[in-house]
Short mmCIF file of C-alpha atoms in Angstrom, two decimals:
data_model
loop_
_atom_site.label_atom_id
_atom_site.label_comp_id
_atom_site.label_asym_id
_atom_site.label_seq_id
_atom_site.Cartn_x
_atom_site.Cartn_y
_atom_site.Cartn_z
CA UNK A 229 58.13 91.67 44.66
CA UNK A 230 56.95 90.02 42.17
CA UNK A 231 55.57 86.53 42.74
CA UNK A 232 56.26 85.76 45.91
CA UNK A 233 56.32 82.11 45.38
CA UNK A 234 59.03 82.67 41.61
CA UNK A 235 61.92 81.52 44.03
CA UNK A 236 60.02 78.97 46.71
CA UNK A 237 57.77 76.85 44.62
CA UNK A 238 60.53 76.20 41.04
CA UNK A 239 61.08 72.85 41.41
CA UNK A 240 59.09 69.48 40.37
CA UNK A 241 56.16 68.22 42.21
CA UNK A 242 57.76 65.47 44.36
CA UNK A 243 55.76 61.87 45.06
CA UNK A 244 54.37 61.69 47.94
CA UNK A 245 52.19 58.82 50.82
CA UNK A 246 49.08 59.67 52.29
CA UNK A 247 47.59 57.11 55.28
CA UNK A 248 44.12 57.10 54.51
CA UNK A 249 40.59 57.58 57.19
CA UNK A 250 38.18 54.37 57.25
CA UNK A 251 35.76 55.38 55.13
CA UNK A 252 37.96 56.31 51.65
CA UNK A 253 39.76 53.24 53.10
CA UNK A 254 36.71 50.50 52.87
CA UNK A 255 35.41 52.09 49.39
CA UNK A 256 35.77 49.90 46.55
CA UNK A 257 37.21 51.36 43.06
CA UNK A 258 34.04 53.14 42.31
CA UNK A 259 32.95 54.57 44.84
CA UNK A 260 37.16 55.81 45.51
CA UNK A 261 36.70 57.22 42.03
CA UNK A 262 33.12 59.29 42.51
CA UNK A 263 34.34 60.26 45.35
CA UNK A 264 37.87 61.81 43.69
CA UNK A 265 35.42 63.41 40.61
CA UNK A 266 33.19 64.97 43.49
CA UNK A 267 36.06 67.00 43.99
CA UNK A 268 37.30 67.72 40.73
CA UNK A 269 40.18 65.94 40.45
CA UNK A 270 39.22 63.91 36.65
CA UNK A 271 40.25 60.33 38.21
CA UNK A 272 40.78 57.97 35.11
CA UNK A 273 42.22 54.63 35.19
CA UNK A 274 45.48 53.80 34.37
CA UNK A 275 47.11 50.56 33.91
CA UNK A 276 50.96 51.69 34.47
CA UNK A 277 53.10 55.09 34.51
CA UNK A 278 56.00 56.45 33.22
CA UNK A 279 59.90 55.28 34.97
CA UNK A 280 58.33 52.36 36.41
CA UNK A 281 55.51 54.37 38.81
CA UNK A 282 53.17 50.85 38.72
CA UNK A 283 56.34 50.12 41.08
CA UNK A 284 54.99 51.49 43.88
CA UNK A 285 51.13 51.54 43.44
CA UNK A 286 49.29 48.79 43.59
CA UNK A 287 45.74 48.24 41.59
CA UNK A 288 43.72 50.11 40.42
CA UNK A 289 45.49 52.81 39.36
CA UNK A 290 43.99 56.66 38.86
CA UNK A 291 45.35 59.57 36.85
CA UNK A 292 43.97 62.09 39.11
CA UNK A 293 45.05 66.26 37.48
CA UNK A 294 44.34 69.15 38.72
CA UNK A 295 44.56 72.20 36.65
CA UNK A 296 48.97 71.92 35.28
CA UNK A 297 48.80 69.48 37.79
CA UNK A 298 49.17 64.99 37.90
CA UNK A 299 49.53 62.33 39.57
CA UNK A 300 49.29 57.98 39.17
CA UNK A 301 47.87 56.89 42.89
CA UNK A 302 46.39 54.46 44.08
CA UNK A 303 47.21 51.98 47.33
CA UNK A 304 51.01 51.88 47.81
CA UNK A 305 52.99 48.89 47.04
CA UNK A 306 55.60 47.25 49.31
CA UNK A 307 58.95 49.18 47.60
CA UNK A 308 56.55 52.15 48.75
CA UNK A 309 55.94 51.27 51.79
CA UNK A 310 59.51 49.40 52.98
CA UNK A 311 60.50 53.69 51.42
CA UNK A 312 58.14 54.89 53.63
CA UNK A 313 59.06 52.43 56.86
CA UNK A 314 59.20 54.18 59.96
CA UNK A 315 61.31 52.11 61.96
CA UNK A 316 64.46 53.01 59.24
CA UNK A 317 66.91 54.70 60.31
CA UNK A 318 66.45 56.66 57.90
CA UNK A 319 62.91 57.92 57.89
CA UNK A 320 62.32 61.29 60.16
CA UNK A 321 58.84 62.44 62.27
CA UNK A 322 57.79 65.43 62.66
CA UNK A 323 55.90 64.65 66.55
CA UNK A 324 53.94 61.74 64.75
CA UNK A 325 53.57 58.76 65.18
CA UNK A 326 52.02 55.92 62.94
CA UNK A 327 49.75 53.32 63.67
CA UNK A 328 50.15 50.25 64.18
CA UNK A 329 49.15 48.59 61.54
CA UNK A 330 49.62 52.11 58.91
CA UNK A 331 51.20 49.44 56.11
CA UNK A 332 47.97 46.87 55.92
CA UNK A 333 45.53 46.56 54.07
CA UNK A 334 45.66 49.83 51.92
CA UNK A 335 45.97 52.37 55.04
CA UNK A 336 48.54 54.43 52.95
CA UNK A 337 48.00 55.60 49.29
CA UNK A 338 50.94 56.58 47.25
CA UNK A 339 50.76 59.65 44.76
CA UNK A 340 53.51 59.90 42.26
CA UNK A 341 53.80 63.15 39.95
CA UNK A 342 53.94 62.98 35.83
CA UNK A 343 55.32 65.40 34.16
CA UNK A 344 53.21 67.10 31.37
CA UNK A 345 54.72 66.72 27.63
CA UNK A 346 51.01 68.42 26.91
CA UNK A 347 52.00 71.62 25.21
CA UNK A 348 48.32 73.05 25.83
CA UNK A 349 48.81 72.10 29.45
CA UNK A 350 52.30 73.51 30.11
CA UNK A 351 52.47 75.99 33.03
CA UNK A 352 55.21 78.11 34.80
CA UNK A 353 57.53 76.15 37.23
CA UNK A 354 55.92 77.56 40.22
CA UNK A 355 52.43 77.53 38.54
CA UNK A 356 52.31 74.26 37.74
CA UNK A 357 53.80 73.94 41.53
CA UNK A 358 51.31 76.10 43.66
CA UNK A 359 48.31 73.38 41.91
CA UNK A 360 49.98 70.56 43.27
CA UNK A 361 50.11 71.59 46.90
CA UNK A 362 46.81 72.18 46.31
CA UNK A 363 45.56 68.89 45.27
CA UNK A 364 47.94 68.10 48.09
CA UNK A 365 45.56 70.03 50.44
CA UNK A 366 42.59 68.22 48.49
CA UNK A 367 43.65 64.88 48.89
CA UNK A 368 44.07 65.00 52.10
CA UNK A 369 40.35 66.89 53.65
CA UNK A 370 38.86 63.92 50.74
CA UNK A 371 41.29 61.87 52.32
CA UNK A 372 40.55 62.70 55.53
CA UNK A 373 44.05 61.57 56.17
CA UNK A 374 45.94 61.42 59.68
CA UNK A 375 49.40 61.23 57.98
CA UNK A 376 51.44 62.07 55.09
CA UNK A 377 54.68 61.29 53.91
CA UNK A 378 56.73 64.56 52.21
CA UNK A 379 59.34 61.79 49.89
CA UNK A 380 62.76 64.30 49.44
CA UNK A 381 62.98 64.78 53.01
CA UNK A 382 62.23 61.14 53.90
CA UNK A 383 59.38 62.86 56.98
CA UNK A 384 56.44 61.41 58.36
CA UNK A 385 53.88 64.92 59.79
CA UNK A 386 50.38 65.56 60.83
CA UNK A 387 48.51 65.37 58.32
CA UNK A 388 46.61 67.99 59.06
CA UNK A 389 48.77 69.96 60.17
CA UNK A 390 50.68 69.59 57.19
CA UNK A 391 47.76 70.46 54.64
CA UNK A 392 47.46 73.65 57.30
CA UNK A 393 51.21 75.00 56.55
CA UNK A 394 50.66 74.71 53.28
CA UNK A 395 47.59 76.83 53.52
CA UNK A 396 49.32 79.02 54.92
CA UNK A 397 51.94 79.54 52.40
CA UNK A 398 49.87 79.53 49.62
CA UNK A 399 48.58 82.49 50.56
CA UNK A 400 52.16 84.17 52.55
CA UNK A 401 54.12 82.60 50.84
CA UNK A 402 56.53 81.64 53.66
CA UNK A 403 57.22 77.88 53.74
CA UNK A 404 56.47 75.67 56.44
CA UNK A 405 60.42 74.79 56.52
CA UNK A 406 59.42 71.87 59.33
CA UNK A 407 57.30 69.73 57.64
CA UNK A 408 59.25 69.65 53.85
CA UNK A 409 62.53 69.52 55.29
CA UNK A 410 64.29 66.54 57.66
CA UNK A 411 66.55 68.28 60.86
CA UNK A 412 68.60 64.73 61.23
CA UNK A 413 71.41 64.50 63.99
CA UNK A 414 74.36 62.82 63.94
CA UNK A 415 77.05 61.53 66.27
CA UNK A 416 81.05 60.54 65.01
CA UNK A 417 84.20 60.35 66.07
CA UNK A 418 84.18 64.43 66.24
CA UNK A 419 81.46 64.36 67.64
CA UNK A 420 77.78 65.68 67.72
CA UNK A 421 76.69 66.97 63.98
CA UNK A 422 72.53 67.79 62.37
CA UNK A 423 72.57 68.05 59.20
CA UNK A 424 69.00 69.16 56.87
CA UNK A 425 67.54 67.09 54.50
CA UNK A 426 65.35 67.72 51.89
CA UNK A 427 66.31 71.64 51.53
CA UNK A 428 68.01 70.59 48.19
CA UNK A 429 64.98 70.72 46.63
CA UNK A 430 64.43 73.54 47.23
CA UNK A 431 68.01 75.90 47.15
CA UNK A 432 69.77 73.08 45.60
CA UNK A 433 72.12 72.80 48.75
CA UNK A 434 71.72 71.03 51.85
CA UNK A 435 72.69 72.91 55.34
CA UNK A 436 75.95 70.51 57.84
CA UNK A 437 76.60 71.96 61.13
CA UNK A 438 78.32 71.33 64.64
CA UNK A 439 76.59 71.02 67.99
CA UNK A 440 78.13 73.39 70.70
CA UNK A 441 78.99 72.36 73.89
CA UNK A 442 76.09 72.20 75.61
CA UNK A 443 73.17 73.15 72.80
CA UNK A 444 70.25 71.02 72.59
CA UNK A 445 68.73 69.58 69.89
CA UNK A 446 65.77 72.39 69.52
CA UNK A 447 68.59 75.42 70.22
CA UNK A 448 69.74 73.95 66.57
CA UNK A 449 67.29 73.11 64.80
CA UNK A 450 65.76 76.80 65.60
CA UNK A 451 68.92 78.24 63.82
CA UNK A 452 69.07 75.93 61.09
CA UNK A 453 65.46 76.30 60.16
CA UNK A 454 66.07 80.02 60.39
CA UNK A 455 68.46 79.51 57.52
CA UNK A 456 66.63 77.01 56.43
CA UNK A 457 63.81 79.55 55.09
CA UNK A 458 66.40 82.06 54.16
CA UNK A 459 67.94 79.42 51.61
CA UNK A 460 64.47 78.14 50.29
CA UNK A 461 63.14 82.29 49.83
CA UNK A 462 66.58 83.99 48.40
CA UNK A 463 68.55 81.28 46.88
CA UNK A 464 71.37 78.87 47.75
CA UNK A 465 75.13 80.67 49.48
CA UNK A 466 76.44 81.38 46.52
CA UNK A 467 80.72 82.56 49.12
CA UNK A 468 81.20 82.15 52.35
CA UNK A 469 78.94 84.35 54.51
CA UNK A 470 79.04 85.20 58.55
CA UNK A 471 75.99 87.02 60.04
CA UNK A 472 74.62 88.08 63.43
CA UNK A 473 72.66 85.19 65.90
CA UNK A 474 69.22 84.57 67.60
CA UNK A 475 71.49 85.88 70.47
CA UNK A 476 73.71 88.46 71.05
CA UNK A 477 76.56 88.63 70.24
CA UNK A 478 76.56 85.05 68.47
CA UNK A 479 77.62 84.17 64.51
CA UNK A 480 76.81 82.10 62.32
CA UNK A 481 79.27 81.33 59.15
CA UNK A 482 78.09 79.90 56.08
CA UNK A 483 81.10 77.30 54.40
CA UNK A 484 79.62 76.41 50.49
CA UNK A 485 81.21 73.58 49.84
CA UNK A 486 81.40 72.19 46.18
CA UNK A 487 80.80 68.84 45.23
CA UNK A 488 82.29 66.88 42.50
CA UNK A 489 80.89 68.77 38.65
CA UNK A 490 81.29 72.22 40.85
CA UNK A 491 77.74 71.73 41.91
CA UNK A 492 77.29 72.88 45.28
CA UNK A 493 75.75 71.03 47.36
CA UNK A 494 76.19 71.41 50.92
CA UNK A 495 77.09 74.43 53.04
CA UNK A 496 78.85 74.20 56.28
CA UNK A 497 77.27 76.01 59.03
CA UNK A 498 80.10 77.10 62.29
CA UNK A 499 78.38 79.62 65.61
CA UNK A 500 81.00 81.29 67.38
CA UNK A 501 80.31 84.13 69.91
CA UNK A 502 81.89 87.24 70.29
CA UNK A 503 83.07 85.05 73.89
#
């Protein structure tokens, strides 16, 4: 009932990067500014940005606006390229193979959201986030982008698939879990486990679960993505819960863990069966 975005989008925008097509990559600063203006993004050139955003973006830098959303944009600087390195162990890829020259010759553009202190531009958080995601769709189209890096999850994915998923979210209200949340498999002395990264942006918590013997990564992703979607739509897990799983006779225990300062940061997930 009511605004379907009220729970899934009341979060601050985050930086993201695009690997742009050859036509935009070869364009001059004037040609880029003209293309951005024709897309309705009201570009203006800036020397730097707040909070050191200029360290992530090489000149020329542009400020782009769409409704109440404002981002600084330009070719990614070395610091941004290092943070998005697909070969780094902490980076995830969703069915995406980046071109070998992804960090060469200005192929990668960085977009850093700004906070808007202008009272005339202030809107409710869900409205700002809708405009931010709409801007992302416009930029993917304008730059003919092949890949997108979503920084909260440190996740590279196919730009056109991301575009389609975001467009569907803006229509139906169902967030594209696999494009916004990374699912990471880990090994330690206690065995294999899987956790999420990026879910805390939307729900204030991450998920962590041991992988039962014989289960595949795909089976774990199916279950954790279902839980992640539930949290994105309905909010964090506030207390211990037991719920039925995907298969007959399967049960799931959700155990929220309280971090320092009383903040809930992780939900431990345990799988069991009637057997």
